[in-house]
Amino acid sequence: MQEGLLSTYHEPLRNRNLTAWACSAILVAFYVDLYFFDHLEPVARALHLPSKWTLYGLLYTIAMCVGGYFMLQKHGNSRYHTLRTASLIAVQSLLGFLLPLALDFTGRPAYYFSYFFPLKYDILFPGTLKDMPVAVALWFIFGSFVGVPLLVYFKGKRAYCSWICGCGGLAETFGDPWRHLSSRSDRAWRVEQASVHTVLALVFVMFGLVVGDAYAADGSALREVAEHTRSFYSFAVGAVFSGVIGVGLYPLMGTRVWCRFGCPMAALLGLVQKFGRFRISVKKDMCISCGNCSTYCEMGIDVRAYAMANLPIKRASCVGCGMCAHVCPRGVLRLETRADPGPQGSIDVWTVDL
Amino acid sequence: MAEAPHHVIIGNSIAGIEAAITLRRRDRAAKITLISWEHAHPFARVSLMYMFCGQLSLKDTQFYPEDLYDRMRFARVLDRVTGVDPVARSVTLLSGAAIRYDTLLLAVGSTARRLPWPGAYDEPHFLHHFVTLPDLRALDAAAKKGMSVAVIGGGLIGVEAAEVLHLRGLKTHFLIREPSYFPVALDVAESEVVARHIRSHGVDCRTDNPVDGFLRRGGRIVLRGSDEIEVDLVVGAIGVVPATGFLAGSGIALNAETGGVETGDNLESTSAPGVFAAGDCAQVTWPDGSRRPEQIWYTSRDQGRAAAAAMVGDDVKYRRGTWYNSAKFFNVEYTTAGYIPPALPGPASAGQPPGEGWQTWYQQVPGRAETQRIVSRGGIVKGFNALGRRWDHQVWMRWVQERRPLQWVLEHMKEAGFDEEFTEPFRVLPTATLTEGA
Ligand SMILES: Cc1cc2nc3c(=O)[nH]c(=O)nc-3n(C[C@H](O)[C@H](O)[C@H](O)COP(=O)(O)OP(=O)(O)OC[C@H]3O[C@@H](n4cnc5c(N)ncnc54)[C@H](O)[C@@H]3O)c2cc1C
Ligand code: SF4
């Protein structure tokens, strides 16, 4: 038994009832205030922090540490999850908080070295790159187009999404109590496909426009279009989707709302993963159909359908958190990156292979 | 054109639904009806424990999408079958209705074996079982934090019930008649490892502890046996029996000892043509030649598929492949494959190979509930039993078929490992022992 999962369905906060709605409302209100108002500025100043964004970074890091502690209490009898959680918290505290803070205090621009394009969509804007030291610029260019994709090809999307990324980090720690709420329905899957790829397309269009604009002649019509698209993206995706909705709806729609429905990085790396080595292999004919894996999949993947069909799971959306393998009472699943392809095949999970 | 045949399946758990899906794949036109009293949609019975402690909802345990019936055009009837007339080819329901069939599949599974305690079932409210959804609901309503409960019977259902009752905050006594826990699968040392693990959680696990009745004292129940124990609730987990009571006198032959439906190699009833049986309720042939039901999930699924093929006229011969199984005792995972007797065979006896030439390789990892046991004959590996680690039983089964020598297997053991990444690797310890059979 996974003692940590005990009572999942007995706790009000975790079951889309009044408590969960209230919690979601508080999170949404917090993000709306953070992005669109300045009430947090005086608080930040009172704490001698440079801005409300630093205060947010601090709160974020604390949420991850506290969430991570509880997450390990629950699932910590596994080195994989202990190391993974430690890595997420370390990356967030050091690269996502302390280093930018230190840079800021020394009067330099605050770089977040663990975020790459297209998640951090403005990092490769010509205007941004221009002001960067060369090494820093190379880090972001190389990381975005070579480093992270290669890592994902060999180790799976999880290497970024479940070991490094701050958004994933918040989901895996603070968001852990709600992972079973992610919908497994056919409709959720179709919405996910449409929305995450729309954002991906949008980010490239926006990026293209901004780059084009940088080289366009002064006064060209492009400027206005690029500016509008950029500010639309930063409002709709950057603030509303990734923050207000992406975290605010954890208690109602499961963790990873942003990663699943909105993150262009996840969408892009998912394509790499499809062709890469990572898969979840299945022990043949050992699944007892219990449902733990599918229930605790935060991406809403019906893992059990694959396990029952003896097929390895190779899905673009899988962030490789490894919880399905961890909670499986029969040890049916294993995260795998060996070169040999293993058994091949795919199933239409929602039609039971008619 | 002849009218499409009507296949009726009693039971919509794993055996029944797999049979129905197989039938539909074979015949797009056939009429297929599933009858079940328990729940309108197949769910994983193995997840009763997770539902009991709030880890899964009933919906989470439904292993096929809800629209399966519509898409596959299965008719379903939520009612209890009270009788079958194999001559008239019809079944009678509790509601009084009758349904005619061309072929019938009995996939009625099991119910809990009743405790043979005089008067126990006349007293409502204290005696429970852990096999069906009504069992679960009754226990769920009765079990209150702080109560004390006795789980009777040292098998797989018993240990699951004991675990979740304990997790729900009941003072749990796990009472096992035999001298060691789960003696059909674990040898004495392995069993001790498991019992210690169970006790380390705070469950009062007593072996060698038969209970032969009870008496009432105040509002409580006092169990009579080797020790007197006072409890509020009792969960009887002394095994399951085929749920075939309603077939008595129908002309469908049942085994006198087990109550299982007597079947031929193609899973057709030996006495009633057109009636088939699959899953927990069917008598099948075991590798050792004996005939009894096989009460496990995987084989129920296989039998459901095989019976369906037989129902549409295929020449089917159901044979269980190499034995394998897995379980979990509290946090300790258990995997087994191949021929793995709980103790090395003694001198030749009925159905048992002689002990000569048999060896057991065994090791126990100090400080952890982890063991490995490998049985071999003449140096060739025959079977594996392991606690506390994950193993790919398919690799083990392949090695048994390839007749791999023990030494080779020990050197390659890691290849069968299935643990999470970063788990401490498997190692052969200097304390490993090799025992010869008689
Ligand atoms: C607590 C528990 C844990 C288990 N854990 C494991 C495990 O870990 N691994 C494993 O391999 N096996 C396990 N088993 C065994 C496994 O669940 C069974 O082998 C399997 O469910 C058998 O499937 P079945 O289709 O034959 O019948 P069942 O699952 O028993 O279902 C019987 C069906 O028949 C219907 N039915 C019965 N009688 C009638 C009637 N008269 N009229 C109408 N409908 C009727 C019922 O409604 C039900 O749909 C466990 C069992 C229990 C109880
Ligand atoms: S793979 Fe494991 S967790 Fe998933 S349904 Fe099968 S046995 Fe349960």
JSON list of C-alpha atoms in Angstrom, two decimals, chain B residues 125-318:
[
{"chain": "B", "resi": 125, "resn": "HIS", "atom": "CA", "xyz": [-23.41, -6.65, 12.23]},
{"chain": "B", "resi": 126, "resn": "PHE", "atom": "CA", "xyz": [-20.20, -8.14, 13.50]},
{"chain": "B", "resi": 127, "resn": "LEU", "atom": "CA", "xyz": [-19.17, -10.71, 10.93]},
{"chain": "B", "resi": 128, "resn": "HIS", "atom": "CA", "xyz": [-17.85, -9.39, 7.62]},
{"chain": "B", "resi": 129, "resn": "HIS", "atom": "CA", "xyz": [-16.17, -10.51, 4.44]},
{"chain": "B", "resi": 130, "resn": "PHE", "atom": "CA", "xyz": [-14.08, -8.75, 1.84]},
{"chain": "B", "resi": 131, "resn": "VAL", "atom": "CA", "xyz": [-14.99, -10.03, -1.59]},
{"chain": "B", "resi": 132, "resn": "THR", "atom": "CA", "xyz": [-17.95, -8.17, -3.11]},
{"chain": "B", "resi": 133, "resn": "LEU", "atom": "CA", "xyz": [-19.09, -4.55, -3.23]},
{"chain": "B", "resi": 134, "resn": "PRO", "atom": "CA", "xyz": [-21.84, -5.18, -0.66]},
{"chain": "B", "resi": 135, "resn": "ASP", "atom": "CA", "xyz": [-19.16, -6.73, 1.56]},
{"chain": "B", "resi": 136, "resn": "LEU", "atom": "CA", "xyz": [-17.14, -3.57, 1.17]},
{"chain": "B", "resi": 137, "resn": "ARG", "atom": "CA", "xyz": [-20.06, -1.27, 1.89]},
{"chain": "B", "resi": 138, "resn": "ALA", "atom": "CA", "xyz": [-21.04, -3.19, 5.00]},
{"chain": "B", "resi": 139, "resn": "LEU", "atom": "CA", "xyz": [-17.51, -3.18, 6.37]},
{"chain": "B", "resi": 140, "resn": "ASP", "atom": "CA", "xyz": [-17.07, 0.45, 5.45]},
{"chain": "B", "resi": 141, "resn": "ALA", "atom": "CA", "xyz": [-20.17, 1.38, 7.44]},
{"chain": "B", "resi": 142, "resn": "ALA", "atom": "CA", "xyz": [-19.23, -0.77, 10.42]},
{"chain": "B", "resi": 143, "resn": "ALA", "atom": "CA", "xyz": [-15.51, -0.03, 10.75]},
{"chain": "B", "resi": 144, "resn": "LYS", "atom": "CA", "xyz": [-14.95, 2.89, 13.11]},
{"chain": "B", "resi": 145, "resn": "LYS", "atom": "CA", "xyz": [-11.63, 4.26, 14.20]},
{"chain": "B", "resi": 146, "resn": "GLY", "atom": "CA", "xyz": [-10.61, 2.87, 17.58]},
{"chain": "B", "resi": 147, "resn": "MET", "atom": "CA", "xyz": [-12.60, -0.35, 17.28]},
{"chain": "B", "resi": 148, "resn": "SER", "atom": "CA", "xyz": [-10.81, -3.62, 17.41]},
{"chain": "B", "resi": 149, "resn": "VAL", "atom": "CA", "xyz": [-11.13, -6.16, 14.66]},
{"chain": "B", "resi": 150, "resn": "ALA", "atom": "CA", "xyz": [-9.97, -9.70, 13.99]},
{"chain": "B", "resi": 151, "resn": "VAL", "atom": "CA", "xyz": [-9.13, -10.81, 10.48]},
{"chain": "B", "resi": 152, "resn": "ILE", "atom": "CA", "xyz": [-9.36, -14.57, 10.29]},
{"chain": "B", "resi": 153, "resn": "GLY", "atom": "CA", "xyz": [-7.29, -16.38, 7.67]},
{"chain": "B", "resi": 154, "resn": "GLY", "atom": "CA", "xyz": [-3.73, -16.00, 6.50]},
{"chain": "B", "resi": 155, "resn": "GLY", "atom": "CA", "xyz": [-4.09, -15.59, 2.76]},
{"chain": "B", "resi": 156, "resn": "LEU", "atom": "CA", "xyz": [-3.94, -12.76, 0.25]},
{"chain": "B", "resi": 157, "resn": "ILE", "atom": "CA", "xyz": [-7.36, -11.29, 0.96]},
{"chain": "B", "resi": 158, "resn": "GLY", "atom": "CA", "xyz": [-6.71, -11.51, 4.71]},
{"chain": "B", "resi": 159, "resn": "VAL", "atom": "CA", "xyz": [-3.51, -9.52, 4.57]},
{"chain": "B", "resi": 160, "resn": "GLU", "atom": "CA", "xyz": [-5.12, -6.81, 2.44]},
{"chain": "B", "resi": 161, "resn": "ALA", "atom": "CA", "xyz": [-8.08, -6.53, 4.78]},
{"chain": "B", "resi": 162, "resn": "ALA", "atom": "CA", "xyz": [-5.79, -6.41, 7.81]},
{"chain": "B", "resi": 163, "resn": "GLU", "atom": "CA", "xyz": [-3.68, -3.69, 6.23]},
{"chain": "B", "resi": 164, "resn": "VAL", "atom": "CA", "xyz": [-6.50, -1.34, 5.35]},
{"chain": "B", "resi": 165, "resn": "LEU", "atom": "CA", "xyz": [-8.38, -1.88, 8.60]},
{"chain": "B", "resi": 166, "resn": "HIS", "atom": "CA", "xyz": [-5.19, -1.01, 10.41]},
{"chain": "B", "resi": 167, "resn": "LEU", "atom": "CA", "xyz": [-4.72, 2.08, 8.22]},
{"chain": "B", "resi": 168, "resn": "ARG", "atom": "CA", "xyz": [-8.26, 3.16, 9.02]},
{"chain": "B", "resi": 169, "resn": "GLY", "atom": "CA", "xyz": [-7.27, 3.24, 12.66]},
{"chain": "B", "resi": 170, "resn": "LEU", "atom": "CA", "xyz": [-8.73, -0.03, 13.95]},
{"chain": "B", "resi": 171, "resn": "LYS", "atom": "CA", "xyz": [-6.80, -2.17, 16.37]},
{"chain": "B", "resi": 172, "resn": "THR", "atom": "CA", "xyz": [-6.20, -5.13, 14.11]},
{"chain": "B", "resi": 173, "resn": "HIS", "atom": "CA", "xyz": [-5.61, -8.76, 15.04]},
{"chain": "B", "resi": 174, "resn": "PHE", "atom": "CA", "xyz": [-4.55, -10.90, 12.11]},
{"chain": "B", "resi": 175, "resn": "LEU", "atom": "CA", "xyz": [-5.18, -14.49, 13.12]},
{"chain": "B", "resi": 176, "resn": "ILE", "atom": "CA", "xyz": [-3.66, -17.29, 11.10]},
{"chain": "B", "resi": 177, "resn": "ARG", "atom": "CA", "xyz": [-4.43, -20.93, 11.74]},
{"chain": "B", "resi": 178, "resn": "GLU", "atom": "CA", "xyz": [-1.27, -22.28, 10.09]},
{"chain": "B", "resi": 179, "resn": "PRO", "atom": "CA", "xyz": [2.15, -22.14, 11.75]},
{"chain": "B", "resi": 180, "resn": "SER", "atom": "CA", "xyz": [3.30, -19.56, 9.19]},
{"chain": "B", "resi": 181, "resn": "TYR", "atom": "CA", "xyz": [1.75, -16.86, 7.00]},
{"chain": "B", "resi": 182, "resn": "PHE", "atom": "CA", "xyz": [0.66, -17.89, 3.45]},
{"chain": "B", "resi": 183, "resn": "PRO", "atom": "CA", "xyz": [2.29, -21.33, 3.55]},
{"chain": "B", "resi": 184, "resn": "VAL", "atom": "CA", "xyz": [1.16, -22.33, 0.05]},
{"chain": "B", "resi": 185, "resn": "ALA", "atom": "CA", "xyz": [3.55, -19.83, -1.50]},
{"chain": "B", "resi": 186, "resn": "LEU", "atom": "CA", "xyz": [6.10, -18.75, 1.09]},
{"chain": "B", "resi": 187, "resn": "ASP", "atom": "CA", "xyz": [8.61, -20.93, 2.86]},
{"chain": "B", "resi": 188, "resn": "VAL", "atom": "CA", "xyz": [9.11, -20.59, 6.57]},
{"chain": "B", "resi": 189, "resn": "ALA", "atom": "CA", "xyz": [11.87, -17.98, 6.35]},
{"chain": "B", "resi": 190, "resn": "GLU", "atom": "CA", "xyz": [10.05, -15.82, 3.80]},
{"chain": "B", "resi": 191, "resn": "SER", "atom": "CA", "xyz": [6.88, -16.09, 5.79]},
{"chain": "B", "resi": 192, "resn": "GLU", "atom": "CA", "xyz": [8.69, -14.91, 8.88]},
{"chain": "B", "resi": 193, "resn": "VAL", "atom": "CA", "xyz": [10.02, -11.88, 6.99]},
{"chain": "B", "resi": 194, "resn": "VAL", "atom": "CA", "xyz": [6.47, -10.97, 5.99]},
{"chain": "B", "resi": 195, "resn": "ALA", "atom": "CA", "xyz": [5.03, -11.58, 9.46]},
{"chain": "B", "resi": 196, "resn": "ARG", "atom": "CA", "xyz": [7.73, -9.38, 10.98]},
{"chain": "B", "resi": 197, "resn": "HIS", "atom": "CA", "xyz": [6.98, -6.66, 8.48]},
{"chain": "B", "resi": 198, "resn": "ILE", "atom": "CA", "xyz": [3.27, -6.85, 9.26]},
{"chain": "B", "resi": 199, "resn": "ARG", "atom": "CA", "xyz": [3.96, -6.66, 12.99]},
{"chain": "B", "resi": 200, "resn": "SER", "atom": "CA", "xyz": [6.29, -3.71, 12.49]},
{"chain": "B", "resi": 201, "resn": "HIS", "atom": "CA", "xyz": [3.27, -1.74, 11.33]},
{"chain": "B", "resi": 202, "resn": "GLY", "atom": "CA", "xyz": [1.55, -2.38, 14.62]},
{"chain": "B", "resi": 203, "resn": "VAL", "atom": "CA", "xyz": [-0.76, -5.17, 13.53]},
{"chain": "B", "resi": 204, "resn": "ASP", "atom": "CA", "xyz": [-1.11, -8.04, 15.96]},
{"chain": "B", "resi": 205, "resn": "CYS", "atom": "CA", "xyz": [-0.24, -10.90, 13.61]},
{"chain": "B", "resi": 206, "resn": "ARG", "atom": "CA", "xyz": [-0.50, -14.32, 15.26]},
{"chain": "B", "resi": 207, "resn": "THR", "atom": "CA", "xyz": [0.35, -17.56, 13.52]},
{"chain": "B", "resi": 208, "resn": "ASP", "atom": "CA", "xyz": [-0.64, -21.00, 14.80]},
{"chain": "B", "resi": 209, "resn": "ASN", "atom": "CA", "xyz": [-3.81, -19.40, 16.04]},
{"chain": "B", "resi": 210, "resn": "PRO", "atom": "CA", "xyz": [-6.94, -21.31, 15.05]},
{"chain": "B", "resi": 211, "resn": "VAL", "atom": "CA", "xyz": [-10.27, -19.80, 16.08]},
{"chain": "B", "resi": 212, "resn": "ASP", "atom": "CA", "xyz": [-13.14, -22.18, 16.37]},
{"chain": "B", "resi": 213, "resn": "GLY", "atom": "CA", "xyz": [-15.99, -20.03, 17.50]},
{"chain": "B", "resi": 214, "resn": "PHE", "atom": "CA", "xyz": [-17.03, -17.02, 19.48]},
{"chain": "B", "resi": 215, "resn": "LEU", "atom": "CA", "xyz": [-19.15, -15.95, 22.39]},
{"chain": "B", "resi": 216, "resn": "ARG", "atom": "CA", "xyz": [-20.81, -12.70, 23.26]},
{"chain": "B", "resi": 217, "resn": "ARG", "atom": "CA", "xyz": [-19.66, -10.81, 26.30]},
{"chain": "B", "resi": 218, "resn": "GLY", "atom": "CA", "xyz": [-21.38, -7.51, 26.84]},
{"chain": "B", "resi": 219, "resn": "GLY", "atom": "CA", "xyz": [-21.55, -5.81, 23.46]},
{"chain": "B", "resi": 220, "resn": "ARG", "atom": "CA", "xyz": [-18.38, -7.47, 22.32]},
{"chain": "B", "resi": 221, "resn": "ILE", "atom": "CA", "xyz": [-17.27, -10.65, 20.71]},
{"chain": "B", "resi": 222, "resn": "VAL", "atom": "CA", "xyz": [-14.81, -12.96, 22.35]},
{"chain": "B", "resi": 223, "resn": "LEU", "atom": "CA", "xyz": [-13.05, -15.31, 19.97]},
{"chain": "B", "resi": 224, "resn": "ARG", "atom": "CA", "xyz": [-12.50, -18.81, 21.24]},
{"chain": "B", "resi": 225, "resn": "GLY", "atom": "CA", "xyz": [-9.30, -20.46, 20.12]},
{"chain": "B", "resi": 226, "resn": "SER", "atom": "CA", "xyz": [-5.77, -20.78, 21.31]},
{"chain": "B", "resi": 227, "resn": "ASP", "atom": "CA", "xyz": [-6.03, -17.24, 22.70]},
{"chain": "B", "resi": 228, "resn": "GLU", "atom": "CA", "xyz": [-9.14, -15.45, 23.82]},
{"chain": "B", "resi": 229, "resn": "ILE", "atom": "CA", "xyz": [-9.41, -12.14, 21.99]},
{"chain": "B", "resi": 230, "resn": "GLU", "atom": "CA", "xyz": [-12.07, -9.50, 22.49]},
{"chain": "B", "resi": 231, "resn": "VAL", "atom": "CA", "xyz": [-13.11, -7.62, 19.37]},
{"chain": "B", "resi": 232, "resn": "ASP", "atom": "CA", "xyz": [-15.89, -5.48, 17.91]},
{"chain": "B", "resi": 233, "resn": "LEU", "atom": "CA", "xyz": [-15.72, -6.84, 14.38]},
{"chain": "B", "resi": 234, "resn": "VAL", "atom": "CA", "xyz": [-14.59, -9.97, 12.60]},
{"chain": "B", "resi": 235, "resn": "VAL", "atom": "CA", "xyz": [-13.56, -10.26, 8.97]},
{"chain": "B", "resi": 236, "resn": "GLY", "atom": "CA", "xyz": [-13.66, -13.81, 7.68]},
{"chain": "B", "resi": 237, "resn": "ALA", "atom": "CA", "xyz": [-10.98, -14.25, 5.01]},
{"chain": "B", "resi": 238, "resn": "ILE", "atom": "CA", "xyz": [-10.57, -18.01, 4.90]},
{"chain": "B", "resi": 239, "resn": "GLY", "atom": "CA", "xyz": [-10.77, -18.23, 1.13]},
{"chain": "B", "resi": 240, "resn": "VAL", "atom": "CA", "xyz": [-13.40, -17.98, -1.56]},
{"chain": "B", "resi": 241, "resn": "VAL", "atom": "CA", "xyz": [-15.79, -20.48, -3.08]},
{"chain": "B", "resi": 242, "resn": "PRO", "atom": "CA", "xyz": [-17.39, -20.46, -6.55]},
{"chain": "B", "resi": 243, "resn": "ALA", "atom": "CA", "xyz": [-20.66, -18.51, -6.48]},
{"chain": "B", "resi": 244, "resn": "THR", "atom": "CA", "xyz": [-22.48, -21.43, -8.03]},
{"chain": "B", "resi": 245, "resn": "GLY", "atom": "CA", "xyz": [-25.09, -22.15, -5.37]},
{"chain": "B", "resi": 246, "resn": "PHE", "atom": "CA", "xyz": [-27.94, -21.14, -7.69]},
{"chain": "B", "resi": 247, "resn": "LEU", "atom": "CA", "xyz": [-26.95, -23.89, -10.13]},
{"chain": "B", "resi": 248, "resn": "ALA", "atom": "CA", "xyz": [-27.63, -26.74, -7.72]},
{"chain": "B", "resi": 249, "resn": "GLY", "atom": "CA", "xyz": [-30.09, -29.14, -9.29]},
{"chain": "B", "resi": 250, "resn": "SER", "atom": "CA", "xyz": [-29.98, -27.38, -12.67]},
{"chain": "B", "resi": 251, "resn": "GLY", "atom": "CA", "xyz": [-28.28, -30.28, -14.37]},
{"chain": "B", "resi": 252, "resn": "ILE", "atom": "CA", "xyz": [-25.04, -28.33, -14.73]},
{"chain": "B", "resi": 253, "resn": "ALA", "atom": "CA", "xyz": [-22.47, -30.52, -13.00]},
{"chain": "B", "resi": 254, "resn": "LEU", "atom": "CA", "xyz": [-20.61, -28.94, -10.09]},
{"chain": "B", "resi": 255, "resn": "ASN", "atom": "CA", "xyz": [-17.62, -30.40, -8.34]},
{"chain": "B", "resi": 256, "resn": "ALA", "atom": "CA", "xyz": [-18.75, -31.83, -5.04]},
{"chain": "B", "resi": 257, "resn": "GLU", "atom": "CA", "xyz": [-15.70, -30.62, -3.19]},
{"chain": "B", "resi": 258, "resn": "THR", "atom": "CA", "xyz": [-15.04, -27.16, -4.60]},
{"chain": "B", "resi": 259, "resn": "GLY", "atom": "CA", "xyz": [-18.41, -26.21, -6.06]},
{"chain": "B", "resi": 260, "resn": "GLY", "atom": "CA", "xyz": [-16.68, -25.25, -9.33]},
{"chain": "B", "resi": 261, "resn": "VAL", "atom": "CA", "xyz": [-18.40, -25.87, -12.66]},
{"chain": "B", "resi": 262, "resn": "GLU", "atom": "CA", "xyz": [-17.09, -29.11, -14.16]},
{"chain": "B", "resi": 263, "resn": "THR", "atom": "CA", "xyz": [-15.68, -28.29, -17.57]},
{"chain": "B", "resi": 264, "resn": "GLY", "atom": "CA", "xyz": [-13.89, -30.00, -20.42]},
{"chain": "B", "resi": 265, "resn": "ASP", "atom": "CA", "xyz": [-10.72, -28.73, -22.02]},
{"chain": "B", "resi": 266, "resn": "ASN", "atom": "CA", "xyz": [-12.72, -26.17, -24.01]},
{"chain": "B", "resi": 267, "resn": "LEU", "atom": "CA", "xyz": [-14.33, -24.83, -20.80]},
{"chain": "B", "resi": 268, "resn": "GLU", "atom": "CA", "xyz": [-17.73, -26.24, -21.79]},
{"chain": "B", "resi": 269, "resn": "SER", "atom": "CA", "xyz": [-19.80, -27.81, -19.05]},
{"chain": "B", "resi": 270, "resn": "THR", "atom": "CA", "xyz": [-19.35, -31.57, -19.00]},
{"chain": "B", "resi": 271, "resn": "SER", "atom": "CA", "xyz": [-23.05, -32.11, -18.54]},
{"chain": "B", "resi": 272, "resn": "ALA", "atom": "CA", "xyz": [-24.83, -29.23, -20.27]},
{"chain": "B", "resi": 273, "resn": "PRO", "atom": "CA", "xyz": [-23.94, -28.53, -23.90]},
{"chain": "B", "resi": 274, "resn": "GLY", "atom": "CA", "xyz": [-23.91, -24.86, -24.80]},
{"chain": "B", "resi": 275, "resn": "VAL", "atom": "CA", "xyz": [-23.03, -23.84, -21.25]},
{"chain": "B", "resi": 276, "resn": "PHE", "atom": "CA", "xyz": [-19.47, -22.67, -20.63]},
{"chain": "B", "resi": 277, "resn": "ALA", "atom": "CA", "xyz": [-17.61, -21.50, -17.54]},
{"chain": "B", "resi": 278, "resn": "ALA", "atom": "CA", "xyz": [-14.68, -19.14, -17.03]},
{"chain": "B", "resi": 279, "resn": "GLY", "atom": "CA", "xyz": [-12.90, -17.37, -14.22]},
{"chain": "B", "resi": 280, "resn": "ASP", "atom": "CA", "xyz": [-13.09, -18.10, -10.52]},
{"chain": "B", "resi": 281, "resn": "CYS", "atom": "CA", "xyz": [-16.09, -20.43, -10.87]},
{"chain": "B", "resi": 282, "resn": "ALA", "atom": "CA", "xyz": [-14.62, -22.90, -13.39]},
{"chain": "B", "resi": 283, "resn": "GLN", "atom": "CA", "xyz": [-12.85, -26.16, -12.61]},
{"chain": "B", "resi": 284, "resn": "VAL", "atom": "CA", "xyz": [-9.70, -26.20, -14.73]},
{"chain": "B", "resi": 285, "resn": "THR", "atom": "CA", "xyz": [-6.68, -28.43, -15.11]},
{"chain": "B", "resi": 286, "resn": "TRP", "atom": "CA", "xyz": [-3.57, -27.32, -13.25]},
{"chain": "B", "resi": 287, "resn": "PRO", "atom": "CA", "xyz": [-0.04, -28.01, -14.41]},
{"chain": "B", "resi": 288, "resn": "ASP", "atom": "CA", "xyz": [0.23, -30.77, -11.81]},
{"chain": "B", "resi": 289, "resn": "GLY", "atom": "CA", "xyz": [-2.82, -32.47, -13.33]},
{"chain": "B", "resi": 290, "resn": "SER", "atom": "CA", "xyz": [-5.21, -31.64, -10.51]},
{"chain": "B", "resi": 291, "resn": "ARG", "atom": "CA", "xyz": [-8.57, -30.05, -11.25]},
{"chain": "B", "resi": 292, "resn": "ARG", "atom": "CA", "xyz": [-9.81, -27.08, -9.24]},
{"chain": "B", "resi": 293, "resn": "PRO", "atom": "CA", "xyz": [-10.69, -23.43, -9.80]},
{"chain": "B", "resi": 294, "resn": "GLU", "atom": "CA", "xyz": [-7.90, -20.92, -10.41]},
{"chain": "B", "resi": 295, "resn": "GLN", "atom": "CA", "xyz": [-8.93, -17.87, -8.46]},
{"chain": "B", "resi": 296, "resn": "ILE", "atom": "CA", "xyz": [-6.74, -15.21, -9.95]},
{"chain": "B", "resi": 297, "resn": "TRP", "atom": "CA", "xyz": [-7.23, -12.19, -12.13]},
{"chain": "B", "resi": 298, "resn": "TYR", "atom": "CA", "xyz": [-4.93, -13.04, -15.03]},
{"chain": "B", "resi": 299, "resn": "THR", "atom": "CA", "xyz": [-6.25, -16.51, -15.60]},
{"chain": "B", "resi": 300, "resn": "SER", "atom": "CA", "xyz": [-9.84, -15.35, -15.26]},
{"chain": "B", "resi": 301, "resn": "ARG", "atom": "CA", "xyz": [-9.15, -12.98, -18.12]},
{"chain": "B", "resi": 302, "resn": "ASP", "atom": "CA", "xyz": [-7.51, -15.72, -20.22]},
{"chain": "B", "resi": 303, "resn": "GLN", "atom": "CA", "xyz": [-10.32, -18.15, -19.49]},
{"chain": "B", "resi": 304, "resn": "GLY", "atom": "CA", "xyz": [-12.92, -15.56, -20.46]},
{"chain": "B", "resi": 305, "resn": "ARG", "atom": "CA", "xyz": [-11.22, -15.13, -23.82]},
{"chain": "B", "resi": 306, "resn": "ALA", "atom": "CA", "xyz": [-10.77, -18.86, -24.33]},
{"chain": "B", "resi": 307, "resn": "ALA", "atom": "CA", "xyz": [-14.37, -19.65, -23.42]},
{"chain": "B", "resi": 308, "resn": "ALA", "atom": "CA", "xyz": [-15.60, -17.01, -25.85]},
{"chain": "B", "resi": 309, "resn": "ALA", "atom": "CA", "xyz": [-13.60, -18.57, -28.65]},
{"chain": "B", "resi": 310, "resn": "ALA", "atom": "CA", "xyz": [-15.11, -21.94, -27.76]},
{"chain": "B", "resi": 311, "resn": "MET", "atom": "CA", "xyz": [-18.59, -20.40, -27.74]},
{"chain": "B", "resi": 312, "resn": "VAL", "atom": "CA", "xyz": [-18.24, -19.36, -31.37]},
{"chain": "B", "resi": 313, "resn": "GLY", "atom": "CA", "xyz": [-17.07, -22.85, -32.27]},
{"chain": "B", "resi": 314, "resn": "ASP", "atom": "CA", "xyz": [-13.27, -22.67, -32.16]},
{"chain": "B", "resi": 315, "resn": "ASP", "atom": "CA", "xyz": [-11.40, -25.79, -31.20]},
{"chain": "B", "resi": 316, "resn": "VAL", "atom": "CA", "xyz": [-10.17, -24.53, -27.85]},
{"chain": "B", "resi": 317, "resn": "LYS", "atom": "CA", "xyz": [-7.97, -26.27, -25.35]},
{"chain": "B", "resi": 318, "resn": "TYR", "atom": "CA", "xyz": [-7.49, -24.11, -22.29]}
]
